[in-house]
Amino acid sequence: MSIRVSKSKQSELNAEQLTVFVADENTRITVQEAIQANWPAATIHDGGLPAALGMLSQEVSPPLLVIDVSGSDDPVGALRSLKTLCEPSTRIVLMGDVNDVTLYRDITQLGAVDYLVKPISADDLVSALRTQEKPKETVGPEEKKLRVIAVIGARGGAGASTVAVNTAWIMANELDRTVALIDLDLQFGTVTLSLDLEPSHGLREAFEKPDRIDGLFIASAMAHESENLFVLGSEEGLDRVVDVRPEAFDILLDALPDDFDCAVIDLPARLAVARPEWLARADMIAVVSDLSLAGMRDTMRIAHLAREIAPDTALTIIANKVAGPKSGELPKAEFQRGTELPVKHFLPSDLKLASAAANAGKPFPVVGKRTPLVKELRRAAEVLSGERPVESRSSGGFGKLFKLGK
Ligand SMILES: Nc1ncnc2c1ncn2[C@@H]1O[C@H](COP(=O)(O)OP(=O)(O)OP(=O)(O)O)[C@@H](O)[C@H]1O
Ligand SMILES: [Mg+2]
């Protein structure tokens, strides 16, 4: 899938905000033909990539850039350099002379809006720039509703990011949902790291200046893990505090392109407490905890907060890193009594799988497809995605793997 952005989800493309760098005369003629009818005030520069890098090192980047990178030995590296010089909200379309599907994938994964293979036609360019303006044709008269799933860890390190990443991956790659996976831990988030994807600065900008968010902004800030999974995560420096505007979450979700079925949000507990109103936006809240006393206490506290702020939102408790009675963890029944909530999923501890996945930068289902942990993550993904009702549970749960205390 490429993300299409309906007209209502983007600000108008202002003709003067389009800047093109061409590398040869034929392309210049084609680009001129393409833009004169549609974006007459756009500017065209000669000199291709070197000229673009030169201008961007001096000036603030325009909202939309089309750059001919032909001749470059490393178009992906070129895009990386361009992105370091550009504002996070700048959308980049590349043109080049290498026709290679892997290159196309790498370039779009890095956040370019499109890659056009030369020789391009005027129609190719117009449609690349217009695709994002087109209203979505495949959606019926009824707007598809985005299902927002907030995953919160009751304790640091309980495995909230692991659950968010792997259930989102399963939804996208096994349940055929189009998923936006969003890591709201802007400084210490691990979502992009665990999928070996590039972090972006898009979220910081979105959080601090939500009025700048639109569908095109989000589409260019997201990394593409696969056809159905798009990831927004950051690795902001520790030298500055990110100012989180209260309205940012709603604006971000509203601006997500219509193609998305689900948004899986890795929501740090501290942020959920600071902005509890964000919980009301979720269709499903999953609280992830280990079976510790502190986890029991904080699962209960977060669940109460969720009930108070979002009484109609489905809530599910996921116990993670469950290692059985000999590990010293609380027995299942005691944990449930303490939280006053039924635990819907018990995810076994699997250190070998967790470290193999981390080292490979791959999700658990890719590294350990048939492990008990992945099987239980699949059940959790079915519930979180709405495929299976919260109440229903197959008989093959964790209770069969370990005889948990009553
Ligand atoms: N079921 C599991 N078995 C073994 N290791 C696990 C399991 N779940 C998560 N882990 C590992 O535990 C560590 C912490 O997991 P994760 O980062 O998902 O926790 P978190 O709740 O998001 O932490 P933080 O509070 O830092 O955001 C990671 O190294 C992860 O691979
Ligand atoms: Mg985390």
Short mmCIF file of C-alpha atoms and ligand atoms in Angstrom, two decimals:
data_model
loop_
_atom_site.label_atom_id
_atom_site.label_comp_id
_atom_site.label_asym_id
_atom_site.label_seq_id
_atom_site.Cartn_x
_atom_site.Cartn_y
_atom_site.Cartn_z
CA MET A 1 0.00 0.00 0.00
CA SER A 2 1.08 3.54 -0.51
CA ILE A 3 -0.65 5.99 1.78
CA ARG A 4 -3.20 8.12 0.01
CA VAL A 5 -4.37 11.23 1.74
CA SER A 6 -7.87 12.44 1.17
CA LYS A 7 -8.40 16.10 0.37
CA SER A 8 -9.98 16.76 3.72
CA LYS A 9 -6.90 15.47 5.53
CA GLN A 10 -4.35 17.79 4.02
CA SER A 11 -3.78 21.44 3.75
CA GLU A 12 -3.95 22.76 0.18
CA LEU A 13 -0.73 22.33 -1.73
CA ASN A 14 0.37 25.87 -2.30
CA ALA A 15 1.91 26.22 -5.76
CA GLU A 16 4.70 28.43 -4.49
CA GLN A 17 5.76 25.77 -2.02
CA LEU A 18 6.87 23.28 -4.66
CA THR A 19 10.57 23.31 -5.55
CA VAL A 20 12.12 21.01 -8.16
CA PHE A 21 15.81 20.25 -8.79
CA VAL A 22 16.50 18.70 -12.20
CA ALA A 23 19.75 17.20 -13.43
CA ASP A 24 19.34 17.36 -17.21
CA GLU A 25 17.64 19.35 -19.92
CA ASN A 26 15.11 16.72 -21.00
CA THR A 27 13.84 16.32 -17.46
CA ARG A 28 13.66 20.10 -17.10
CA ILE A 29 11.41 20.30 -20.18
CA THR A 30 9.15 17.53 -18.86
CA VAL A 31 8.95 19.08 -15.38
CA GLN A 32 8.14 22.47 -16.88
CA GLU A 33 5.32 20.92 -18.87
CA ALA A 34 3.99 19.16 -15.76
CA ILE A 35 4.01 22.13 -13.47
CA GLN A 36 3.04 25.01 -15.71
CA ALA A 37 -0.56 23.90 -15.93
CA ASN A 38 -0.88 22.81 -12.33
CA TRP A 39 1.59 24.66 -10.14
CA PRO A 40 2.65 27.69 -12.22
CA ALA A 41 4.47 29.40 -9.35
CA ALA A 42 6.68 26.42 -8.54
CA THR A 43 10.41 26.89 -8.99
CA ILE A 44 12.76 24.70 -11.00
CA HIS A 45 16.51 24.67 -10.36
CA ASP A 46 19.27 22.98 -12.33
CA GLY A 47 22.06 20.99 -10.74
CA GLY A 48 20.09 18.03 -9.31
CA LEU A 49 21.15 16.62 -5.96
CA PRO A 50 24.30 18.74 -5.35
CA ALA A 51 22.33 21.93 -5.98
CA ALA A 52 19.54 20.75 -3.68
CA LEU A 53 22.01 19.94 -0.89
CA GLY A 54 23.65 23.33 -1.39
CA MET A 55 20.36 25.21 -1.15
CA LEU A 56 19.06 23.21 1.78
CA SER A 57 22.22 23.82 3.79
CA GLN A 58 21.55 27.56 3.46
CA GLU A 59 17.77 27.88 3.48
CA VAL A 60 14.74 26.43 5.21
CA SER A 61 13.32 23.59 3.15
CA PRO A 62 10.04 24.14 1.26
CA PRO A 63 7.06 21.91 2.07
CA LEU A 64 7.40 19.86 -1.13
CA LEU A 65 10.66 19.02 -2.89
CA VAL A 66 11.18 17.04 -6.09
CA ILE A 67 14.84 16.13 -6.58
CA ASP A 68 16.58 14.35 -9.40
CA VAL A 69 19.24 12.13 -7.81
CA SER A 70 20.37 10.44 -11.03
CA GLY A 71 24.11 9.99 -11.17
CA SER A 72 24.28 9.47 -7.40
CA ASP A 73 25.98 6.16 -6.43
CA ASP A 74 23.88 5.98 -3.31
CA PRO A 75 20.37 7.41 -3.67
CA VAL A 76 19.39 6.09 -0.22
CA GLY A 77 22.35 7.86 1.37
CA ALA A 78 21.44 10.95 -0.64
CA LEU A 79 17.93 10.84 0.79
CA ARG A 80 19.34 10.48 4.31
CA SER A 81 21.48 13.60 3.76
CA LEU A 82 18.49 15.47 2.36
CA LYS A 83 16.36 14.51 5.34
CA THR A 84 18.92 15.78 7.82
CA LEU A 85 18.77 19.19 6.11
CA CYS A 86 14.99 19.32 5.71
CA GLU A 87 12.23 20.27 8.11
CA PRO A 88 10.43 17.13 9.29
CA SER A 89 7.30 18.29 7.50
CA THR A 90 8.97 18.55 4.08
CA ARG A 91 7.74 15.91 1.65
CA ILE A 92 10.32 14.62 -0.79
CA VAL A 93 9.76 13.03 -4.21
CA LEU A 94 12.90 11.61 -5.83
CA MET A 95 13.58 11.00 -9.50
CA GLY A 96 16.42 8.75 -10.56
CA ASP A 97 17.77 6.52 -13.28
CA VAL A 98 17.99 3.25 -11.33
CA ASN A 99 14.97 1.01 -11.83
CA ASP A 100 15.08 -1.35 -8.88
CA VAL A 101 12.24 -2.44 -6.64
CA THR A 102 14.52 -2.79 -3.58
CA LEU A 103 15.72 0.76 -4.07
CA TYR A 104 12.12 1.95 -4.38
CA ARG A 105 11.24 0.17 -1.14
CA ASP A 106 14.26 1.53 0.71
CA ILE A 107 13.54 5.05 -0.44
CA THR A 108 9.88 5.01 0.48
CA GLN A 109 10.69 3.28 3.79
CA LEU A 110 13.00 6.14 4.58
CA GLY A 111 10.08 8.48 4.16
CA ALA A 112 10.21 9.78 0.57
CA VAL A 113 6.72 10.18 -0.82
CA ASP A 114 7.63 8.55 -4.14
CA TYR A 115 10.50 7.54 -6.40
CA LEU A 116 10.05 8.08 -10.13
CA VAL A 117 12.27 6.25 -12.59
CA LYS A 118 13.57 8.38 -15.48
CA PRO A 119 12.76 9.13 -18.18
CA ILE A 120 9.64 10.48 -16.52
CA SER A 121 6.61 11.79 -18.32
CA ALA A 122 4.77 14.94 -17.31
CA ASP A 123 1.80 12.73 -16.43
CA ASP A 124 3.96 10.60 -14.09
CA LEU A 125 5.03 13.65 -12.17
CA VAL A 126 1.58 15.23 -12.02
CA SER A 127 0.07 12.00 -10.77
CA ALA A 128 2.84 11.52 -8.16
CA LEU A 129 2.09 14.98 -6.81
CA ARG A 130 -1.65 14.61 -7.19
CA THR A 131 -2.00 11.07 -5.80
CA GLN A 132 -1.93 12.45 -2.35
CA GLU A 133 -4.60 14.98 -3.15
CA LYS A 134 -7.02 12.44 -4.60
CA PRO A 135 -9.95 11.52 -2.43
CA LYS A 136 -9.77 7.85 -1.63
CA GLU A 137 -11.78 6.00 -4.25
CA THR A 138 -11.94 2.58 -2.64
CA VAL A 139 -13.76 3.74 0.48
CA GLY A 140 -17.51 3.60 0.28
CA PRO A 141 -19.84 6.41 1.30
CA GLU A 142 -19.39 5.39 4.93
CA GLU A 143 -16.04 6.62 6.29
CA LYS A 144 -13.96 3.78 7.67
CA LYS A 145 -13.51 4.19 11.41
CA LEU A 146 -10.01 4.08 12.78
CA ARG A 147 -9.63 1.70 15.72
CA VAL A 148 -7.33 3.26 18.29
CA ILE A 149 -5.52 0.82 20.58
CA ALA A 150 -3.54 2.27 23.47
CA VAL A 151 -0.95 -0.03 25.03
CA ILE A 152 0.29 1.09 28.46
CA GLY A 153 2.90 -0.53 30.66
CA ALA A 154 1.97 -0.72 34.34
CA ARG A 155 5.70 -0.78 35.21
CA GLY A 156 8.82 0.21 33.33
CA GLY A 157 10.14 -2.73 31.36
CA ALA A 158 6.96 -4.81 31.74
CA GLY A 159 6.82 -5.27 27.97
CA ALA A 160 4.35 -2.66 26.70
CA SER A 161 6.47 -1.83 23.68
CA THR A 162 6.98 -5.51 22.97
CA VAL A 163 3.22 -6.08 23.03
CA ALA A 164 2.54 -2.96 20.92
CA VAL A 165 5.14 -3.84 18.27
CA ASN A 166 4.31 -7.50 17.97
CA THR A 167 0.53 -7.24 18.05
CA ALA A 168 0.69 -4.40 15.50
CA TRP A 169 2.94 -6.55 13.31
CA ILE A 170 0.54 -9.50 13.54
CA MET A 171 -2.47 -7.30 12.76
CA ALA A 172 -0.70 -5.93 9.70
CA ASN A 173 1.03 -9.02 8.40
CA GLU A 174 -1.29 -11.83 9.43
CA LEU A 175 -4.72 -10.25 9.98
CA ASP A 176 -4.53 -8.00 6.91
CA ARG A 177 -5.17 -4.74 8.74
CA THR A 178 -3.52 -1.52 7.71
CA VAL A 179 -1.80 -0.39 10.88
CA ALA A 180 -0.16 2.80 12.10
CA LEU A 181 2.16 1.96 14.98
CA ILE A 182 2.97 5.11 16.94
CA ASP A 183 5.54 5.28 19.73
CA LEU A 184 4.75 8.18 22.01
CA ASP A 185 7.92 7.77 24.05
CA LEU A 186 9.80 10.39 22.05
CA GLN A 187 13.12 10.08 23.84
CA PHE A 188 13.40 6.50 25.04
CA GLY A 189 11.02 4.76 22.63
CA THR A 190 12.17 1.42 21.24
CA VAL A 191 9.60 0.71 18.54
CA THR A 192 11.64 1.77 15.51
CA LEU A 193 14.74 0.18 17.00
CA SER A 194 13.04 -3.16 17.48
CA LEU A 195 11.88 -3.21 13.84
CA ASP A 196 15.18 -1.86 12.49
CA LEU A 197 13.50 1.24 11.07
CA GLU A 198 14.57 4.86 10.95
CA PRO A 199 13.25 7.14 13.70
CA SER A 200 11.94 10.53 12.59
CA HIS A 201 11.62 13.98 14.13
CA GLY A 202 8.04 14.17 12.87
CA LEU A 203 6.45 13.39 16.22
CA ARG A 204 8.30 16.12 18.06
CA GLU A 205 7.11 18.64 15.52
CA ALA A 206 3.60 17.18 15.66
CA PHE A 207 3.55 17.37 19.46
CA GLU A 208 4.91 20.87 19.71
CA LYS A 209 3.19 22.43 16.69
CA PRO A 210 0.09 20.36 16.08
CA ASP A 211 -1.33 23.00 13.73
CA ARG A 212 1.26 21.85 11.20
CA ILE A 213 0.02 18.25 11.13
CA ASP A 214 -1.80 17.03 8.09
CA GLY A 215 -2.00 13.74 6.23
CA LEU A 216 0.94 14.52 3.98
CA PHE A 217 3.07 15.44 6.97
CA ILE A 218 2.30 12.12 8.63
CA ALA A 219 2.76 10.11 5.46
CA SER A 220 6.24 11.51 4.99
CA ALA A 221 7.23 11.07 8.65
CA MET A 222 6.27 7.38 8.79
CA ALA A 223 8.65 4.52 8.12
CA HIS A 224 7.19 1.63 6.12
CA GLU A 225 7.80 -1.75 7.72
CA SER A 226 5.73 -3.59 5.14
CA GLU A 227 2.77 -3.13 2.83
CA ASN A 228 0.40 -2.79 5.80
CA LEU A 229 2.52 -1.52 8.68
CA PHE A 230 3.62 2.11 9.01
CA VAL A 231 5.62 3.25 11.98
CA LEU A 232 6.08 6.61 13.61
CA GLY A 233 8.78 6.70 16.26
CA SER A 234 11.48 9.06 17.45
CA GLU A 235 14.81 9.15 19.17
CA GLU A 236 14.83 12.71 20.41
CA GLY A 237 17.91 14.02 22.16
CA LEU A 238 18.01 14.13 25.93
CA ASP A 239 19.09 17.74 25.97
CA ARG A 240 15.64 19.15 25.39
CA VAL A 241 12.21 18.57 26.83
CA VAL A 242 9.48 17.91 24.30
CA ASP A 243 6.55 20.18 24.94
CA VAL A 244 3.42 18.09 24.45
CA ARG A 245 0.42 20.17 23.42
CA PRO A 246 -2.81 18.67 24.82
CA GLU A 247 -4.58 18.80 21.46
CA ALA A 248 -1.74 17.03 19.62
CA PHE A 249 -3.05 13.48 20.01
CA ASP A 250 -6.49 14.20 18.56
CA ILE A 251 -5.03 16.16 15.69
CA LEU A 252 -2.52 13.41 14.97
CA LEU A 253 -5.17 10.70 14.89
CA ASP A 254 -7.60 12.82 12.87
CA ALA A 255 -4.93 13.49 10.29
CA LEU A 256 -4.00 9.83 9.79
CA PRO A 257 -4.79 8.87 6.22
CA ASP A 258 -8.09 7.05 5.75
CA ASP A 259 -6.36 3.84 4.67
CA PHE A 260 -5.57 2.92 8.25
CA ASP A 261 -7.75 0.38 10.03
CA CYS A 262 -5.90 0.53 13.34
CA ALA A 263 -3.58 2.84 15.22
CA VAL A 264 -1.56 1.00 17.85
CA ILE A 265 -0.22 3.53 20.33
CA ASP A 266 2.71 2.72 22.60
CA LEU A 267 1.61 5.11 25.33
CA PRO A 268 4.03 5.64 28.24
CA ALA A 269 2.21 5.46 31.57
CA ARG A 270 3.57 8.88 32.56
CA LEU A 271 2.04 10.44 29.46
CA ALA A 272 -1.28 8.69 30.08
CA VAL A 273 -1.27 10.20 33.57
CA ALA A 274 -0.23 13.65 32.34
CA ARG A 275 -2.82 13.63 29.54
CA PRO A 276 -5.55 11.28 30.78
CA GLU A 277 -8.03 12.78 28.33
CA TRP A 278 -6.11 11.02 25.56
CA LEU A 279 -7.39 7.71 26.93
CA ALA A 280 -10.90 8.72 25.95
CA ARG A 281 -9.84 8.63 22.33
CA ALA A 282 -8.97 4.92 22.50
CA ASP A 283 -11.33 2.12 21.44
CA MET A 284 -9.25 -0.36 23.37
CA ILE A 285 -6.84 0.11 26.26
CA ALA A 286 -4.38 -2.69 27.02
CA VAL A 287 -2.47 -2.55 30.29
CA VAL A 288 0.67 -4.69 30.28
CA SER A 289 2.23 -5.85 33.53
CA ASP A 290 4.49 -8.50 34.92
CA LEU A 291 3.11 -10.58 37.77
CA SER A 292 4.81 -8.50 40.48
CA LEU A 293 3.31 -6.79 43.47
CA ALA A 294 4.17 -3.36 42.08
CA GLY A 295 2.74 -4.38 38.70
CA MET A 296 -0.47 -5.50 40.41
CA ARG A 297 -0.81 -2.17 42.21
CA ASP A 298 -0.14 -0.06 39.14
CA THR A 299 -2.26 -2.17 36.81
CA MET A 300 -5.14 -1.48 39.16
CA ARG A 301 -4.36 2.24 39.32
CA ILE A 302 -4.09 2.62 35.56
CA ALA A 303 -7.22 0.55 35.02
CA HIS A 304 -9.11 2.78 37.45
CA LEU A 305 -7.88 5.88 35.65
CA ALA A 306 -8.99 4.37 32.33
CA ARG A 307 -12.41 3.47 33.73
CA GLU A 308 -12.87 6.97 35.08
CA ILE A 309 -11.80 8.83 31.93
CA ALA A 310 -13.01 6.36 29.32
CA PRO A 311 -15.81 4.30 30.90
CA ASP A 312 -17.01 3.00 27.53
CA THR A 313 -13.61 1.94 26.25
CA ALA A 314 -12.80 -1.77 26.28
CA LEU A 315 -10.02 -2.57 28.71
CA THR A 316 -7.84 -5.63 28.64
CA ILE A 317 -5.09 -6.70 31.02
CA ILE A 318 -2.09 -8.53 29.63
CA ALA A 319 0.35 -10.26 31.97
CA ASN A 320 3.78 -10.55 30.39
CA LYS A 321 7.06 -12.31 31.17
CA VAL A 322 5.11 -14.96 33.00
CA ALA A 323 7.61 -17.54 34.19
CA GLY A 324 5.58 -19.95 36.29
CA PRO A 325 5.26 -20.67 40.01
CA LYS A 326 8.94 -21.36 40.63
CA SER A 327 9.97 -17.89 39.48
CA GLY A 328 8.66 -16.19 42.58
CA GLU A 329 6.07 -14.15 40.71
CA LEU A 330 2.57 -13.71 42.10
CA PRO A 331 0.16 -16.51 41.31
CA LYS A 332 -2.31 -15.70 38.55
CA ALA A 333 -5.34 -15.76 40.86
CA GLU A 334 -3.71 -13.52 43.43
CA PHE A 335 -2.73 -10.99 40.78
CA GLN A 336 -6.29 -10.94 39.44
CA ARG A 337 -7.74 -10.60 42.91
CA GLY A 338 -5.41 -7.70 43.61
CA THR A 339 -6.19 -5.85 40.41
CA GLU A 340 -9.89 -6.72 40.69
CA LEU A 341 -9.73 -7.44 36.99
CA PRO A 342 -9.57 -10.60 34.94
CA VAL A 343 -6.31 -11.04 33.06
CA LYS A 344 -7.06 -11.86 29.46
CA HIS A 345 -3.65 -12.92 28.27
CA PHE A 346 -0.66 -14.52 29.93
CA LEU A 347 2.40 -14.08 27.77
CA PRO A 348 5.17 -16.45 28.78
CA SER A 349 8.69 -15.27 29.39
CA ASP A 350 10.98 -16.25 26.53
CA LEU A 351 14.36 -14.63 26.98
CA LYS A 352 15.90 -16.50 24.08
CA LEU A 353 13.27 -15.29 21.63
CA ALA A 354 13.34 -11.74 23.00
CA SER A 355 17.09 -11.43 22.60
CA ALA A 356 17.17 -13.14 19.18
CA ALA A 357 14.46 -10.74 17.94
CA ALA A 358 16.23 -7.71 19.41
CA ASN A 359 19.56 -8.67 17.86
CA ALA A 360 17.99 -9.28 14.46
CA GLY A 361 15.80 -6.16 14.57
CA LYS A 362 12.84 -8.39 13.71
CA PRO A 363 9.46 -8.91 15.39
CA PHE A 364 8.88 -12.02 17.51
CA PRO A 365 6.58 -13.76 14.97
CA VAL A 366 9.35 -13.67 12.38
CA VAL A 367 11.98 -15.09 14.70
CA GLY A 368 9.87 -17.59 16.63
CA LYS A 369 6.73 -18.21 14.60
CA ARG A 370 5.50 -21.23 16.55
CA THR A 371 6.65 -20.40 20.06
CA PRO A 372 4.05 -20.29 22.87
CA LEU A 373 4.81 -16.58 23.32
CA VAL A 374 3.99 -15.78 19.68
CA LYS A 375 0.86 -17.95 19.81
CA GLU A 376 -0.40 -15.96 22.78
CA LEU A 377 0.61 -12.67 21.13
CA ARG A 378 -1.54 -13.75 18.17
CA ARG A 379 -4.55 -14.19 20.45
CA ALA A 380 -3.87 -10.79 21.98
CA ALA A 381 -3.61 -9.23 18.50
CA GLU A 382 -6.97 -10.75 17.55
CA VAL A 383 -8.59 -9.21 20.62
CA LEU A 384 -6.90 -5.83 20.29
CA SER A 385 -7.81 -5.58 16.61
CA GLY A 386 -11.44 -6.41 17.36
CA GLU A 387 -11.26 -9.66 15.39
CA ARG A 388 -12.11 -11.64 18.52
CA PRO A 389 -14.29 -10.31 21.37
CA VAL A 390 -12.48 -9.43 24.60
CA GLU A 391 -14.40 -12.02 26.59
CA SER A 392 -13.77 -15.01 24.38
CA ARG A 393 -10.67 -17.06 24.93
CA SER A 394 -9.52 -20.24 23.33
CA SER A 395 -8.72 -23.13 25.61
CA GLY A 396 -5.02 -23.23 24.75
CA GLY A 397 -4.06 -20.37 27.06
CA PHE A 398 -1.08 -20.04 29.26
CA GLY A 399 -2.77 -21.80 32.12
CA LYS A 400 -2.11 -25.01 30.22
CA LEU A 401 1.58 -24.31 29.92
CA PHE A 402 2.18 -23.66 33.60
CA LYS A 403 -0.06 -24.79 36.37
CA LEU A 404 -0.53 -21.41 37.93
CA GLY A 405 -1.50 -21.08 41.55
CA LYS A 406 -5.14 -20.57 42.33
N1 LIG B 1 7.62 -12.19 27.20
C1 LIG B 1 8.89 -11.79 27.27
N2 LIG B 1 9.88 -12.67 27.53
C2 LIG B 1 11.15 -12.27 27.61
N3 LIG B 1 11.56 -11.01 27.45
C3 LIG B 1 10.63 -10.08 27.18
C4 LIG B 1 9.26 -10.41 27.07
N4 LIG B 1 8.56 -9.29 26.81
C5 LIG B 1 9.46 -8.29 26.76
N5 LIG B 1 10.69 -8.76 26.97
C6 LIG B 1 11.95 -7.99 27.03
O1 LIG B 1 11.89 -7.12 28.14
C7 LIG B 1 12.53 -5.90 27.87
C8 LIG B 1 11.58 -4.74 28.12
O2 LIG B 1 10.51 -4.84 27.20
P1 LIG B 1 9.80 -3.53 26.61
O3 LIG B 1 10.81 -2.58 26.10
O4 LIG B 1 8.76 -4.02 25.69
O5 LIG B 1 9.14 -2.98 27.93
P2 LIG B 1 8.40 -1.58 28.15
O6 LIG B 1 7.30 -1.86 29.09
O7 LIG B 1 8.04 -0.99 26.85
O8 LIG B 1 9.59 -0.77 28.82
P3 LIG B 1 9.69 0.82 29.04
O9 LIG B 1 9.07 1.06 30.36
O10 LIG B 1 11.17 1.05 29.04
O11 LIG B 1 8.99 1.47 27.91
C9 LIG B 1 12.99 -5.98 26.42
O12 LIG B 1 14.33 -6.37 26.39
C10 LIG B 1 12.11 -7.08 25.84
O13 LIG B 1 12.73 -7.76 24.77
MG MG B 2 8.48 0.91 26.05
#
